[in-house]
């Protein structure tokens, strides 16, 4: 029997980014004992890296804004594939979540008359992003952490124990959700530093693990984003939707190679930055698609006028949704009009004074000076697309964030699917985290409370199986753990996990990247089959105490699963929409708008090369009629089928 310490909590939240912390605060405020587990240091999550801001229709800078306009923009951005109920809840509740942050101590930048300032971003009709310079995520996480600490202080006053009702386990990684029959019963984890195993038993588990960007070679994501939550959900019997939709942010750094992929915030364009090719042309005017033509400027003069007088000018095309801008940059580079290092130029130096740039974009100024020796107040930046965000994720109930089909499992934030449809608008992630993080925490607490004394049980056999799986990369020597079928047995030389990571990232980047073709995606699936086979022979040396090779080996299982989901779904969807662009099917197809592709774990196959993912097509629920009324018929015709329009 494995030695793994057991701890009992009511709700366990995996992840301490914005979604996880907001969920944990809510569950604790409901009076439930809540544990938070995070892979890295507390406070180090994607959320802390967020730069531009939180989208919420507070109408502080333009009174025309309201939740209906935000809903419309979100649906347009997602090309109407969004789970409309999530988009509705998000647009309605985002302003309250931002106000709430202020009551907890957040300090946003202000307008001249002292209100929370809001900035422009791609795809948002009005200035809508509440921000703190270009370090908004830092303020968000700082505020949520401060709230956790204040709750702990309350608990101390009452019980004498700071961690009586909310406790953070940092630098701990969950490798399995443990179940009791159909129900969730807890999680199995290891401590990074000691390698020790432990189990947290809880009837409710909230997944808030963020994205999958590390499956691609060029990415703005950091080392933790190996799709763990997506994989944990699949392995627990949940399904993932929309995995073909991966957002390539148009502006990542392209030079020097060591920093390729690091994000250049969209605020640079929101505040007036323009994109130019090697001929000096503002090329985005050539790439406004028909569905957006009425809303975007046709001349530079009109576009520039919009910054001062948005009511009488149309928006600059640099502020099209991200998928459009990323494709345009890709096309310019391919046509030979790129910058020296394979990107295009993004210029603020000729658009704002040096002082304004340093005040509004302090992190960008610092980032380029330190990493690329470029002074953005005097010269343009070189930028190109970088894998940034996954729209696909756990198939959840829109209102409760409960994962469909797995009682006790909830998901919020980037790990949840549906909210953003085929493409997320900038700023809509931070608001998503707060809106659905709160809902997940609330409903996870209600579910745990309703379990009463009928708590699920974590059985020794489940713990042994999870431990055996985690120890497999050590071979037979590391601990007396049972070797399971398909273990380190297949013929061939031992494999290095670092090498397998590299090859997987390169394959996904080259074959399932920003522009996709059938042959390439089929080749990607072949490569993934080979990598799965080689992963069986992965061998790591040393001990469980802080062993990065072992950690990489454990992450690889998750990366292989999510990469297969992305490649299979992308191959299946024979159209282009949002974050999924097919060279061989360049148009959007109204029939496909009604379909979600759903990934589940396939029954175990004899042959390790056979895929692990089963894919099925599912019809989307029709959009509620009062929400459809918010759009002009001429616009709906571009997205909805004739049948849907007649039943509207
Ligand atoms: P994260 O903040 O990614 O947190 C995930 C947590 O899960 C971490 O604590 C991690 O350690 C933990 N975890 C993962 N796997 C495990 C495991 N197996 N076991 C235990 N813990 C685990 N969005 C906006 O709306 N506005 C912006 O301005 C913006 N700017 C961005 C800038 C950058 C550079 C990046 C990368 C993203 C930006 N985004 C922005 C997107 C947004 O930041 C993310 O989508 C969002 O923060 C995700 O939050 P989350 O709570 O879902 O997950």
XYZ file of C-alpha atoms and ligand atoms in Angstrom:
701
model
C 0.000 0.000 0.000
C 1.270 3.488 -0.913
C 2.184 5.885 1.832
C 0.225 9.069 1.128
C -0.931 11.373 3.884
C -4.677 12.037 3.760
C -6.329 15.366 4.540
C -10.064 16.091 4.671
C -11.623 19.258 3.273
C -15.058 20.128 1.903
C -14.028 21.819 -1.319
C -10.678 21.500 -3.053
C -9.734 24.050 -5.705
C -6.944 23.109 -8.116
C -5.245 26.321 -9.218
C -4.547 29.673 -7.577
C -5.016 32.011 -10.538
C -7.972 34.383 -10.732
C -10.567 31.635 -11.222
C -9.207 29.429 -8.443
C -8.871 32.190 -5.858
C -12.294 33.644 -6.617
C -13.813 30.154 -6.321
C -11.992 29.485 -3.050
C -13.070 32.807 -1.535
C -16.686 32.069 -2.422
C -16.633 28.518 -1.065
C -15.071 29.748 2.191
C -17.579 32.616 2.441
C -20.304 29.979 2.201
C -18.783 28.488 5.371
C -17.145 25.464 3.736
C -13.609 24.335 4.555
C -11.658 24.999 1.377
C -8.223 23.848 0.216
C -6.377 25.469 -2.697
C -3.606 23.523 -4.447
C -1.243 25.153 -6.924
C 1.618 23.862 -8.989
C 3.852 26.915 -8.567
C 4.348 29.507 -5.846
C 1.197 31.117 -4.501
C 0.641 34.235 -6.597
C 2.518 32.965 -9.628
C -0.200 32.117 -12.154
C -1.107 33.276 -15.619
C -3.481 35.736 -14.127
C -0.607 37.687 -12.639
C 0.847 38.122 -16.144
C -2.345 39.686 -17.547
C -1.588 43.126 -18.792
C -4.362 44.945 -20.606
C -7.345 44.799 -18.301
C -10.726 43.379 -17.292
C -13.671 43.817 -19.649
C -16.838 45.041 -17.915
C -19.526 47.333 -19.324
C -19.456 49.922 -16.545
C -19.894 52.725 -19.069
C -17.445 55.005 -17.246
C -15.776 56.346 -20.385
C -18.679 55.983 -22.823
C -22.171 55.930 -21.367
C -23.466 54.019 -24.369
C -22.001 50.830 -22.938
C -24.154 48.236 -21.177
C -24.293 44.456 -20.738
C -26.230 43.961 -23.963
C -23.496 45.644 -26.035
C -20.849 43.575 -24.242
C -22.861 40.411 -24.907
C -23.116 41.316 -28.606
C -19.386 41.979 -28.910
C -18.538 38.694 -27.162
C -20.813 36.680 -29.467
C -19.401 38.414 -32.543
C -15.856 37.804 -31.344
C -16.637 34.104 -30.829
C -18.386 33.967 -34.234
C -21.628 32.949 -32.508
C -20.274 29.633 -31.308
C -20.283 30.789 -27.675
C -22.479 29.040 -25.112
C -24.834 32.017 -25.185
C -25.983 31.611 -21.587
C -22.383 31.883 -20.367
C -21.840 34.958 -22.534
C -25.015 36.474 -21.087
C -24.102 35.792 -17.448
C -20.591 37.065 -18.066
C -21.744 40.345 -19.604
C -24.375 40.918 -16.902
C -22.168 40.118 -13.897
C -18.726 41.438 -14.904
C -19.307 45.026 -13.614
C -20.292 43.745 -10.155
C -17.182 41.596 -9.999
C -14.983 44.624 -10.790
C -16.745 46.791 -8.173
C -16.309 43.966 -5.702
C -12.555 43.957 -6.334
C -12.463 47.647 -5.463
C -14.245 46.975 -2.179
C -11.554 44.382 -1.473
C -8.809 46.941 -2.057
C -7.959 46.964 -5.785
C -6.848 50.319 -7.141
C -7.659 50.779 -10.811
C -6.487 53.705 -12.939
C -8.999 56.576 -12.843
C -10.731 58.883 -15.300
C -10.284 62.636 -14.808
C -13.503 62.732 -12.757
C -12.316 59.902 -10.494
C -14.160 56.915 -11.915
C -12.502 53.605 -12.871
C -10.857 54.266 -16.222
C -11.615 51.942 -19.141
C -9.524 51.433 -22.269
C -10.184 50.279 -25.814
C -9.426 46.738 -26.910
C -9.962 44.690 -30.065
C -13.576 43.716 -30.747
C -15.056 45.832 -27.926
C -17.366 48.549 -29.233
C -16.658 50.949 -26.350
C -13.691 51.564 -24.037
C -14.390 48.735 -21.610
C -11.225 47.405 -19.985
C -10.686 48.455 -16.373
C -6.929 48.479 -15.910
C -3.908 49.265 -13.798
C -1.357 50.475 -16.394
C -0.366 47.309 -18.199
C -0.146 45.316 -14.952
C -3.805 44.596 -14.299
C -3.380 40.894 -13.502
C -0.904 41.716 -10.763
C -3.448 43.960 -9.034
C -6.161 41.343 -9.462
C -4.093 38.572 -7.878
C -2.766 40.860 -5.160
C -6.324 41.788 -4.225
C -7.609 38.209 -4.209
C -4.636 37.049 -2.134
C -5.219 39.881 0.306
C -8.851 38.777 0.591
C -7.739 35.198 1.330
C -5.414 36.502 4.053
C -8.172 38.630 5.582
C -10.472 35.581 5.698
C -7.677 33.632 7.383
C -7.314 36.389 9.954
C -11.051 36.209 10.645
C -10.749 32.458 11.101
C -7.815 32.904 13.471
C -9.808 35.263 15.660
C -12.587 32.701 15.855
C -10.695 29.403 16.043
C -7.066 30.195 16.867
C -6.004 28.632 13.560
C -5.343 30.719 10.444
C -5.856 27.703 8.216
C -9.020 26.412 9.832
C -11.216 27.173 6.837
C -8.934 28.071 3.943
C -5.496 26.666 3.277
C -3.127 26.958 0.324
C -0.872 24.050 -0.651
C 1.688 25.674 -2.934
C 4.192 23.953 -5.213
C 2.029 20.835 -5.205
C 0.791 19.175 -8.401
C -2.407 17.187 -8.762
C -1.967 14.175 -11.028
C -5.360 12.477 -10.589
C -8.902 13.193 -9.545
C -9.951 10.257 -7.380
C -13.496 8.960 -7.578
C -15.893 6.865 -5.546
C -18.050 5.244 -8.210
C -19.403 8.081 -10.335
C -18.736 10.759 -7.736
C -15.605 12.792 -7.203
C -13.921 11.891 -3.906
C -10.735 13.977 -3.857
C -7.375 14.508 -5.528
C -3.977 12.806 -5.570
C -0.940 15.140 -5.526
C 2.811 15.316 -5.097
C 4.886 18.041 -3.466
C 7.404 19.455 -5.921
C 10.181 19.851 -3.431
C 10.023 16.587 -1.490
C 8.257 14.407 -4.071
C 5.995 13.223 -1.247
C 2.491 12.097 -2.174
C -0.665 13.247 -0.431
C -4.401 12.947 -0.927
C -6.975 15.651 -0.312
C -10.373 14.097 0.260
C -13.327 16.327 -0.643
C -16.756 15.821 -2.207
C -16.291 18.895 -4.468
C -13.323 19.571 -6.721
C -13.007 22.804 -8.704
C -10.649 22.764 -11.670
C -9.048 26.188 -12.236
C -5.799 25.126 -13.856
C -5.620 27.551 -16.797
C -4.516 26.705 -20.322
C -2.542 24.394 -22.591
C -0.125 26.788 -24.339
C 3.000 24.779 -23.510
C 1.959 22.202 -26.099
C 3.086 24.748 -28.725
C 6.637 25.858 -29.284
C 5.985 29.599 -29.601
C 3.723 30.689 -26.768
C 3.048 33.465 -24.301
C 2.258 30.834 -21.661
C 4.649 29.809 -18.896
C 5.920 26.383 -17.865
C 2.869 25.306 -15.837
C 0.382 25.420 -18.710
C 0.589 21.828 -19.809
C -3.179 21.262 -19.954
C -3.294 19.447 -16.611
C -6.869 20.384 -15.753
C -8.110 19.488 -19.219
C -6.450 16.078 -18.922
C -7.577 15.517 -15.315
C -11.160 16.169 -16.411
C -10.911 13.720 -19.319
C -9.391 11.045 -17.091
C -12.193 11.571 -14.562
C -14.818 10.935 -17.241
C -15.727 14.528 -18.176
C -15.762 15.859 -21.727
C -14.009 18.758 -23.416
C -15.595 20.953 -26.076
C -14.223 23.352 -28.715
C -10.646 22.079 -28.451
C -9.936 22.997 -32.085
C -10.073 26.673 -31.137
C -6.668 27.887 -29.990
C -5.985 31.597 -29.908
C -2.796 32.830 -31.511
C -2.312 36.323 -30.160
C -1.184 38.545 -33.025
C 1.587 40.255 -31.129
C 4.279 38.248 -29.424
C 7.962 39.184 -29.421
C 9.860 37.590 -32.318
C 13.396 38.560 -31.357
C 15.762 37.566 -29.758
C 15.049 33.811 -30.021
C 15.217 33.268 -26.243
C 12.146 35.443 -25.692
C 10.190 34.494 -28.823
C 6.488 34.284 -27.984
C 6.458 36.597 -24.947
C 3.334 38.725 -25.112
C 3.123 42.291 -26.366
C -0.142 43.471 -24.880
C -3.077 44.468 -27.045
C -3.195 47.724 -25.060
C -0.396 48.895 -27.349
C -2.896 48.910 -30.216
C -5.799 49.946 -27.967
C -3.853 53.064 -27.006
C -2.992 53.972 -30.610
C -0.182 51.673 -31.803
C -0.281 50.743 -35.495
C 0.937 47.748 -37.483
C 3.110 48.265 -40.551
C 4.841 45.943 -42.993
C 8.380 46.266 -44.364
C 7.075 48.729 -46.997
C 5.749 50.992 -44.234
C 2.113 50.269 -45.177
C -0.639 50.041 -42.497
C -1.716 46.727 -43.965
C -4.678 45.968 -41.681
C -6.923 48.037 -43.967
C -6.491 45.234 -46.530
C -7.748 42.531 -44.145
C -11.162 43.631 -42.868
C -13.481 40.661 -43.472
C -17.007 41.175 -44.811
C -18.697 40.401 -41.487
C -16.913 43.356 -39.879
C -16.792 45.810 -42.826
C -19.455 48.231 -41.567
C -17.732 48.772 -38.236
C -14.123 49.432 -39.281
C -12.486 52.479 -40.850
C -11.414 52.451 -44.491
C -8.777 55.191 -44.326
C -5.985 56.116 -41.937
C -7.590 59.493 -41.363
C -10.892 57.949 -40.318
C -9.118 55.401 -38.113
C -7.023 58.038 -36.358
C -10.076 60.241 -35.827
C -11.710 57.442 -33.832
C -9.317 57.773 -30.890
C -10.505 61.326 -30.199
C -14.074 61.139 -31.479
C -15.368 57.544 -31.522
C -18.994 58.544 -32.124
C -18.210 60.030 -35.532
C -15.503 57.675 -36.767
C -15.215 53.951 -37.304
C -12.636 51.871 -35.451
C -9.076 51.312 -36.725
C -8.681 47.838 -38.247
C -5.740 47.169 -35.898
C -8.513 46.630 -33.337
C -10.206 43.762 -35.146
C -10.563 40.571 -33.059
C -7.298 38.758 -32.476
C -7.867 35.904 -34.916
C -8.242 38.383 -37.807
C -5.102 40.353 -36.892
C -3.011 37.206 -36.365
C -3.993 35.831 -39.789
C -3.213 39.170 -41.444
C 0.282 39.295 -39.914
C 0.870 35.707 -40.966
C -0.152 36.555 -44.546
C 2.114 39.637 -44.712
C 5.140 37.682 -43.517
C 4.373 34.886 -45.965
C 4.099 37.409 -48.798
C 7.661 38.581 -48.058
C 6.676 41.882 -46.456
C 7.766 40.963 -42.936
C 10.315 42.544 -40.600
C 13.954 41.321 -40.464
C 13.175 38.673 -37.832
C 10.009 37.273 -39.375
C 7.330 39.498 -37.834
C 5.846 42.903 -38.657
C 6.334 46.326 -37.059
C 4.197 47.621 -34.221
C 4.774 51.296 -33.667
C 3.835 53.585 -30.809
C 6.893 55.815 -31.058
C 5.338 58.014 -33.763
C 1.913 58.002 -32.114
C 2.474 59.103 -28.516
C 4.989 61.101 -26.559
C 7.748 59.195 -24.783
C 6.273 60.268 -21.459
C 2.801 58.891 -22.322
C 4.283 55.595 -23.499
C 6.197 55.172 -20.261
C 3.117 56.010 -18.198
C 0.553 53.903 -20.072
C 2.770 50.990 -21.109
C 5.466 50.750 -18.436
C 5.881 46.961 -18.656
C 6.198 46.995 -22.437
C 8.784 49.761 -22.260
C 10.759 47.786 -19.696
C 10.272 44.406 -21.469
C 11.648 45.607 -24.824
C 14.498 47.554 -23.285
C 15.642 44.672 -21.097
C 15.009 41.737 -23.407
C 15.535 43.114 -26.922
C 17.515 46.331 -26.411
C 14.734 48.239 -28.180
C 13.482 51.627 -26.952
C 9.783 51.625 -27.901
C 9.566 55.387 -27.383
C 11.951 55.837 -30.311
C 11.586 52.802 -32.605
C 8.982 50.210 -33.579
C 8.700 46.757 -32.041
C 8.904 43.580 -34.127
C 5.968 41.288 -33.408
C 4.351 38.076 -34.675
C 1.667 35.563 -33.613
C 2.133 33.485 -30.464
C -0.036 30.717 -28.979
C -1.871 32.465 -26.171
C -5.157 30.986 -25.026
C -7.367 27.941 -25.500
C -11.064 28.524 -26.060
C -11.733 24.796 -25.618
C -12.189 23.250 -22.225
C -14.338 21.298 -19.822
C -17.970 21.012 -20.882
C -19.748 22.760 -18.000
C -23.253 23.755 -17.066
C -23.459 27.478 -17.845
C -25.072 28.525 -14.567
C -23.334 26.283 -12.034
C -19.933 25.548 -13.672
C -20.548 21.857 -12.918
C -18.738 19.501 -15.304
C -21.353 17.557 -17.233
C -21.623 13.929 -16.128
C -19.194 13.915 -13.175
C -20.962 14.754 -9.887
C -18.779 16.914 -7.653
C -16.519 18.239 -10.420
C -16.611 21.940 -11.356
C -14.455 24.014 -13.717
C -13.883 27.743 -14.161
C -11.538 30.075 -16.002
C -9.432 29.086 -18.977
C -9.870 25.370 -18.276
C -13.630 25.644 -18.886
C -14.974 25.652 -22.440
C -17.843 27.405 -24.174
C -17.863 30.979 -22.921
C -15.690 32.428 -25.694
C -16.910 30.319 -28.616
C -14.332 30.160 -31.387
C -12.339 33.224 -30.306
C -11.933 35.167 -27.050
C -11.916 38.961 -26.957
C -9.061 40.549 -25.034
C -10.055 41.429 -21.465
C -12.847 38.844 -21.433
C -10.687 36.302 -19.638
C -10.128 38.249 -16.429
C -13.863 38.967 -16.213
C -14.652 35.303 -17.022
C -12.409 34.185 -14.128
C -14.238 36.349 -11.628
C -17.779 35.669 -12.852
C -17.434 31.897 -13.224
C -14.878 31.476 -10.450
C -17.504 32.844 -8.051
C -20.225 30.637 -9.540
C -18.017 27.531 -9.372
C -17.148 28.207 -5.708
C -20.780 28.824 -4.830
C -22.104 25.665 -6.457
C -19.191 23.502 -5.314
C -20.003 24.621 -1.758
C -23.708 23.893 -2.192
C -22.946 20.462 -3.598
C -20.520 19.595 -0.773
C -22.988 20.765 1.849
C -25.765 18.703 0.283
C -23.589 15.576 0.563
C -23.912 15.872 4.365
C -22.703 12.673 6.006
C -22.871 10.799 2.744
C -19.330 11.792 1.790
C -17.608 9.870 -0.981
C -14.755 7.598 0.114
C -11.219 7.504 -1.296
C -10.260 3.825 -1.494
C -6.700 2.546 -1.076
C -6.808 0.872 -4.486
C -7.403 4.248 -6.182
C -4.485 5.802 -4.302
C -2.212 2.870 -5.167
C -3.107 3.148 -8.847
C -2.431 6.915 -8.882
C 0.916 6.408 -7.118
C 1.922 3.636 -9.521
C 1.162 5.834 -12.476
C 3.177 8.707 -11.017
C 6.164 6.458 -10.315
C 6.203 4.733 -13.681
C 8.914 7.002 -15.208
C 11.367 5.754 -12.543
C 11.016 2.179 -13.763
C 10.945 -0.528 -11.126
C 13.734 0.765 -8.900
C 12.380 3.961 -7.347
C 9.801 2.536 -4.994
C 7.992 -0.750 -4.601
C 5.147 0.409 -6.773
C 3.165 -1.978 -8.931
C 3.918 -1.725 -12.666
C 0.745 -1.532 -14.663
C 0.101 -2.765 -18.168
C 1.623 -0.533 -20.808
C 4.338 0.604 -18.360
C 7.972 1.024 -19.200
C 7.769 -2.101 -21.279
C 7.678 -1.306 -25.009
C 10.813 -2.126 -27.022
C 13.376 0.556 -27.844
C 15.898 2.819 -26.149
C 14.922 4.831 -23.044
C 13.466 8.228 -23.841
C 14.250 11.608 -22.317
C 11.123 13.577 -21.278
C 12.732 16.896 -22.197
C 13.325 15.683 -25.764
C 9.722 14.440 -26.035
C 8.397 17.821 -24.864
C 10.441 19.576 -27.541
C 9.253 17.302 -30.314
C 5.622 17.562 -29.276
C 5.779 21.367 -29.140
C 7.467 21.555 -32.526
C 4.908 19.193 -34.098
C 1.920 21.126 -32.788
C 3.459 24.433 -33.848
C 4.293 23.263 -37.357
C 1.280 21.067 -38.098
C -1.693 22.307 -36.032
C -0.709 25.974 -35.768
C -2.282 29.166 -36.966
C -3.089 27.948 -40.526
C -4.130 24.296 -40.831
C -4.327 21.717 -43.624
C -5.747 18.194 -43.657
C -2.470 16.408 -44.539
C -0.559 18.287 -41.855
C -3.069 17.542 -39.114
C -3.130 13.874 -40.116
C 0.682 13.924 -39.919
C 0.427 15.530 -36.463
C -1.785 12.675 -35.250
C 0.792 10.196 -36.565
C 3.562 12.014 -34.716
C 1.485 12.058 -31.541
C 1.005 8.270 -31.877
C 4.768 7.828 -32.109
C 5.344 10.156 -29.183
C 2.800 8.191 -27.118
C 4.701 5.031 -27.906
C 8.034 6.605 -27.017
C 6.561 8.089 -23.849
C 6.039 4.519 -22.634
C 9.824 4.188 -22.508
C 10.405 7.484 -20.763
C 13.019 7.066 -18.065
C 14.057 9.525 -15.386
C 17.021 9.314 -13.072
C 17.464 10.268 -9.463
C 14.923 10.594 -6.705
C 11.558 12.112 -6.145
C 13.052 15.111 -4.287
C 12.872 18.158 -6.561
C 13.352 16.315 -9.824
C 12.431 18.443 -12.885
C 12.879 15.488 -15.272
C 10.223 13.552 -13.377
C 7.885 16.562 -13.380
C 8.278 16.890 -17.161
C 7.517 13.205 -17.549
C 4.285 13.577 -15.578
C 3.247 16.682 -17.524
C 3.753 14.882 -20.828
C 0.740 12.594 -20.278
C -1.462 15.706 -20.127
C 0.158 17.413 -23.103
C -0.297 14.312 -25.246
C -3.969 14.093 -24.327
C -4.802 17.741 -24.989
C -2.726 17.854 -28.173
C -4.636 14.876 -29.507
C -7.920 16.639 -28.701
C -6.783 19.766 -30.570
C -5.513 17.851 -33.623
C -8.532 15.510 -33.884
C -11.110 18.255 -33.506
C -9.240 20.557 -35.913
C -9.066 17.824 -38.540
C -12.777 17.153 -38.164
C -14.040 20.746 -38.435
C -14.072 21.423 -42.162
C -14.491 25.196 -42.023
C -12.599 28.251 -40.785
C -13.934 30.073 -37.742
C -12.253 32.180 -35.048
C -9.141 30.472 -33.750
C -9.401 27.638 -36.274
C -8.221 28.508 -39.790
C -8.165 25.867 -42.532
C -6.284 26.576 -45.721
C -8.352 23.865 -47.422
C -11.697 25.155 -46.042
C -11.193 28.927 -45.861
C -14.855 29.915 -45.366
C -17.118 29.949 -42.352
C -19.971 27.449 -42.736
C -23.320 28.257 -41.079
C -24.087 24.571 -40.581
C -20.922 24.161 -38.524
C -21.986 27.027 -36.231
C -24.547 24.748 -34.737
C -21.993 22.093 -33.799
C -19.671 21.529 -30.875
C -17.037 18.850 -31.179
C -16.926 16.889 -27.941
C -13.806 14.973 -26.836
C -13.937 12.137 -24.314
C -11.480 9.463 -23.281
C -11.763 6.458 -25.598
C -12.005 2.937 -24.213
C -8.531 1.564 -23.502
C -6.961 0.247 -26.702
C -4.527 -2.660 -26.943
C -2.188 -0.720 -29.210
C -0.603 2.359 -27.644
C -0.476 4.022 -31.075
C -4.281 4.042 -31.271
C -5.718 7.352 -30.225
C -6.900 7.892 -26.666
C -9.583 10.407 -27.623
C -13.085 9.768 -28.965
C -14.703 12.637 -30.854
C -18.391 13.279 -31.475
C -20.404 16.104 -32.934
C -23.133 17.677 -30.792
C -25.816 20.172 -31.681
C -25.683 23.570 -29.911
C -28.806 24.695 -28.027
C -30.675 27.441 -29.953
C -29.947 30.999 -28.790
C -32.763 32.457 -26.638
C -34.982 34.712 -28.731
C -34.672 37.870 -26.579
C -30.903 37.666 -26.974
C -31.186 37.242 -30.726
C -33.361 40.364 -30.773
C -30.259 42.325 -29.770
C -28.832 41.851 -33.283
C -29.926 43.209 -36.664
C -31.305 40.552 -38.990
C -28.665 41.468 -41.631
C -25.976 40.499 -39.174
C -27.606 37.246 -38.105
C -27.855 36.128 -41.724
C -24.062 35.943 -41.777
C -24.003 33.389 -38.970
C -27.310 31.553 -38.608
C -28.834 28.997 -40.978
C -32.088 29.809 -42.815
C -33.867 27.284 -40.607
C -32.673 29.030 -37.441
C -33.675 32.419 -38.820
C -37.218 31.298 -39.625
C -37.743 29.744 -36.179
C -36.368 32.835 -34.441
P -4.201 30.666 -14.277
O -4.099 32.064 -13.826
O -3.435 30.255 -15.479
O -3.857 29.772 -13.027
C -3.777 28.379 -13.113
C -3.394 27.827 -11.766
O -3.485 26.400 -11.823
C -1.971 28.129 -11.337
O -1.980 28.407 -9.953
C -1.221 26.821 -11.600
O -0.100 26.639 -10.765
C -2.324 25.829 -11.254
N -2.164 24.481 -11.802
C -2.089 24.094 -13.104
N -1.992 22.756 -13.179
C -2.003 22.283 -11.912
C -1.910 20.991 -11.328
N -1.788 19.891 -12.062
N -1.932 20.888 -9.980
C -2.042 21.989 -9.180
N -2.132 23.234 -9.692
C -2.114 23.373 -11.031
N -6.676 38.075 -20.143
C -7.416 39.206 -19.986
O -8.630 39.131 -19.830
N -6.806 40.425 -20.002
C -5.480 40.571 -20.171
O -4.992 41.691 -20.147
C -4.681 39.391 -20.353
N -3.340 39.473 -20.531
C -2.589 38.308 -20.595
C -1.196 38.391 -20.699
C -0.424 37.238 -20.734
C 1.067 37.349 -20.855
C -1.043 35.966 -20.679
C -0.243 34.705 -20.720
C -2.432 35.880 -20.590
C -3.206 37.048 -20.552
N -4.594 36.982 -20.448
C -5.338 38.132 -20.310
C -5.260 35.694 -20.300
C -5.505 35.427 -18.837
O -4.453 35.943 -18.058
C -5.619 33.930 -18.558
O -6.524 33.343 -19.465
C -6.157 33.755 -17.151
O -5.322 34.416 -16.239
C -6.295 32.301 -16.767
O -6.674 32.295 -15.410
P -7.045 30.955 -14.643
O -7.421 31.342 -13.272
O -7.982 30.170 -15.474
O -5.667 30.183 -14.642
